[in-house]
Short mmCIF file of C-alpha atoms in Angstrom, two decimals:
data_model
loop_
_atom_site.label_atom_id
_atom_site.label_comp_id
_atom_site.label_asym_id
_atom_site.label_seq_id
_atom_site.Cartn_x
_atom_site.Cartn_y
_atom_site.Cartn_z
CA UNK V 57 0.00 0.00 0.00
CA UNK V 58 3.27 2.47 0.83
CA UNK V 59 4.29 1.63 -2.63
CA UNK V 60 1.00 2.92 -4.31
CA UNK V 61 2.10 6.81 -3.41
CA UNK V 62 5.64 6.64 -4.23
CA UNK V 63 4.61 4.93 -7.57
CA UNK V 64 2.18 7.77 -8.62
CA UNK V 65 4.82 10.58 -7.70
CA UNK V 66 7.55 8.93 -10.35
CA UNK V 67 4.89 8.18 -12.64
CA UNK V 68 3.69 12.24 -12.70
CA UNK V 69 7.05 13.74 -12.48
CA UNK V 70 7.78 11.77 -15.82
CA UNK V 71 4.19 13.04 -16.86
CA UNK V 72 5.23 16.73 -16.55
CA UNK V 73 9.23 16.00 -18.05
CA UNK V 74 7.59 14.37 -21.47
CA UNK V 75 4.75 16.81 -21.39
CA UNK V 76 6.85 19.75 -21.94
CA UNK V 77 7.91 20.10 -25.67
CA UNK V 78 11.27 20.49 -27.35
CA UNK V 79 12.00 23.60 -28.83
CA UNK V 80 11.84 22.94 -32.45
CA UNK V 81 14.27 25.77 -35.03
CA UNK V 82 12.03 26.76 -37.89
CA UNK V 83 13.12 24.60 -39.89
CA UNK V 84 12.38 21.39 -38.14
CA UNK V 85 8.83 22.67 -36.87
CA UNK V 86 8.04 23.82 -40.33
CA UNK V 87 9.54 21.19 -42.63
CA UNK V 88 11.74 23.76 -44.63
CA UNK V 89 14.51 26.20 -44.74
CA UNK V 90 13.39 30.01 -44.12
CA UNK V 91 13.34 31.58 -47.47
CA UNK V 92 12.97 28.44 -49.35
CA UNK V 93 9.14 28.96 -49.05
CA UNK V 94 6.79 31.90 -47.99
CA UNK V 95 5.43 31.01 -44.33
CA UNK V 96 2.01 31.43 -43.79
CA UNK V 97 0.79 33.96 -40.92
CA UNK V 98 -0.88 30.99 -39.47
CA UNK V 99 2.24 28.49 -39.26
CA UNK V 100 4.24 31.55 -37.60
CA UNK V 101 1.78 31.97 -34.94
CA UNK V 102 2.01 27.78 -34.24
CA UNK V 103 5.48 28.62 -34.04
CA UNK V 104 5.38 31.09 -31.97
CA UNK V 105 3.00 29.24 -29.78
CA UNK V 106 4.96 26.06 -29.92
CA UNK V 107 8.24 28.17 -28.46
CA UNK V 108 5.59 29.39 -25.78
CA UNK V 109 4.73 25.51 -25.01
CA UNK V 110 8.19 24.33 -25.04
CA UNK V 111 9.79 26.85 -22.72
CA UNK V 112 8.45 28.01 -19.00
CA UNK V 113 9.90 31.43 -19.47
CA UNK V 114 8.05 32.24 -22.81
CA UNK V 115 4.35 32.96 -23.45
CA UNK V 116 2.30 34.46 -26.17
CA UNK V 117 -0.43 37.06 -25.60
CA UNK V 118 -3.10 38.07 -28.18
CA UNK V 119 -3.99 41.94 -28.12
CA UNK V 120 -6.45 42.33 -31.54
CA UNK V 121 -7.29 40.20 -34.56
CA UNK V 122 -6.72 41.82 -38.45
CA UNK V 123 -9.68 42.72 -40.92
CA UNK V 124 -9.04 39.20 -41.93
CA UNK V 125 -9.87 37.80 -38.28
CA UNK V 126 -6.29 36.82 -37.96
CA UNK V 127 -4.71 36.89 -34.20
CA UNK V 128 -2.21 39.82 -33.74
CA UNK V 129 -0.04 38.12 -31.43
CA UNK V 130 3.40 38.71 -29.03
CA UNK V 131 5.53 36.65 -27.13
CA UNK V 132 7.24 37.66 -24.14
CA UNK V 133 10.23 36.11 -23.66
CA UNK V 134 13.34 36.38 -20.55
CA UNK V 135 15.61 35.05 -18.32
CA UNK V 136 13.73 32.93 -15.80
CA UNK V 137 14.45 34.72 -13.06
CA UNK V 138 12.81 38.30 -14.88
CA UNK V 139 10.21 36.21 -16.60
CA UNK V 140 8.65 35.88 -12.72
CA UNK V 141 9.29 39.89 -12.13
CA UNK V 142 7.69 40.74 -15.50
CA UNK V 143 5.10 43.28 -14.03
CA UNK V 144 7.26 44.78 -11.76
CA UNK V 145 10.08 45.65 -14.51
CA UNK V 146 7.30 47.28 -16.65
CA UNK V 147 5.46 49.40 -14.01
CA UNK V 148 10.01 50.58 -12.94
CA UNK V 149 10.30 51.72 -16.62
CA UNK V 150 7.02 53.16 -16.56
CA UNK V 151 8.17 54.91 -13.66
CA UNK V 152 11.45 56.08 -15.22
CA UNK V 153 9.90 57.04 -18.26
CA UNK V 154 7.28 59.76 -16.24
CA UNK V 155 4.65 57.46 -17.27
CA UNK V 156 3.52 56.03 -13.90
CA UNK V 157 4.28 57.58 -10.56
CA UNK V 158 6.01 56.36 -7.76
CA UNK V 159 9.98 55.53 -7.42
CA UNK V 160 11.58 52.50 -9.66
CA UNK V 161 13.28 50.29 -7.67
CA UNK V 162 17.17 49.72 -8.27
CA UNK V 163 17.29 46.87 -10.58
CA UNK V 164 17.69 48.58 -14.40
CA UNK V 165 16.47 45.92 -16.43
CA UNK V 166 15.77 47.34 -20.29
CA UNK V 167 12.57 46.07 -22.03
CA UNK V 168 13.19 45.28 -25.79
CA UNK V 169 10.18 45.10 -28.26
CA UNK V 170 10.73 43.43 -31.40
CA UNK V 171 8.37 44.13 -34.40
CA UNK V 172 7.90 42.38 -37.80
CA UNK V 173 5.46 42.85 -40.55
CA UNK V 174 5.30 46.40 -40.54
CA UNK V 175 4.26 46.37 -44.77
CA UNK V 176 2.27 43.34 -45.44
CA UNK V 177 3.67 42.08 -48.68
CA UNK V 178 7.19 42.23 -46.80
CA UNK V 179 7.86 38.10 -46.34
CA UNK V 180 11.59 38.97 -45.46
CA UNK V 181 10.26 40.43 -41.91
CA UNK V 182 8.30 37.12 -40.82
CA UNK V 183 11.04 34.88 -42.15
CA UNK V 184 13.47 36.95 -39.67
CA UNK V 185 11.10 36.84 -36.81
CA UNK V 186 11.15 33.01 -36.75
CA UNK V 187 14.69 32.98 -36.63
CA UNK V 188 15.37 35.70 -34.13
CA UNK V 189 12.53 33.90 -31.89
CA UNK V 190 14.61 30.44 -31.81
CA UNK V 191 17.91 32.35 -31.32
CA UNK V 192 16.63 34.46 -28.22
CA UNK V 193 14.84 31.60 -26.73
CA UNK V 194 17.13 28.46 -27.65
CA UNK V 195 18.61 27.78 -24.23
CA UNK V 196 21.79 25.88 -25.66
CA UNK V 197 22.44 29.64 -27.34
CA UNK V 198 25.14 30.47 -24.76
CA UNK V 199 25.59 33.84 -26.17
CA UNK V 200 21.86 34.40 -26.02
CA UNK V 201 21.41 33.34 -22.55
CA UNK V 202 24.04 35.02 -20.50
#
């Protein structure tokens, strides 16, 4: 009977470690080379949601939907450690910026936002977004990551 609870701790923790995906380059998720083909707005959000699913310091948020009822999407992405102090380093550099009152606290900790797609018929800028995605959020990217 002791067994019984031991044996459905192991078998959950194993749950949870194949549950989590494996980040997937663009390539492998998509089945082709960026710039070999045009990617589809649709495939780039899977990616981006894929990255999202694969990582516990990523997630994507939707803020509005096109004239074409497509999701306008972004993914936050950060060290671990910042990803769990996300709303307190925006309301310190709304604070620095005049935009919010109150005093920032000492920790200077930039906020970077990346946009793509600013012309529609550029294909170029979604290409590049894939890529820069799977660079930022590879965690074997040493130079990425420290």
């Amino acid at each position: 009977m002791k067994l019984f609870p031991l044996c459905a701790f192991f078998y959950s923790v194993a749950l949870c470690c194949y549950a989590q995906e494996k980040l997937l380059n663009p390539a492998e998720f998509l089945g082709y080379e960026s710039g070999e083909r045009f990617t589809p707005h649709l495939r780039a959000v899977e990616y981006f949601k894929h990255v999202a699913a694969a990582l516990p310091n990523a997630e994507v948020y939707t803020y509005g939907e096109t004239y074409e009822h497509r999701p306008l999407i972004y993914l936050v992405i950060s060290s671990p450690e910042n990803f769990k102090n996300l709303h307190q380093i925006r309301k310190d550099n709304l604070k620095r910026t005049g935009l919010e009152e109150g005093t920032p606290s000492s920790q200077k900790i930039a906020i970077v936002w990346l946009s793509y797609n600013v012309h529609g018929n550029e294909a170029s800028s979604m290409e590049a977004s894939l890529l820069t995605l799977y660079e930022l959020a590879n965690p074997a990217n040493r130079t990425t990551q420290e």
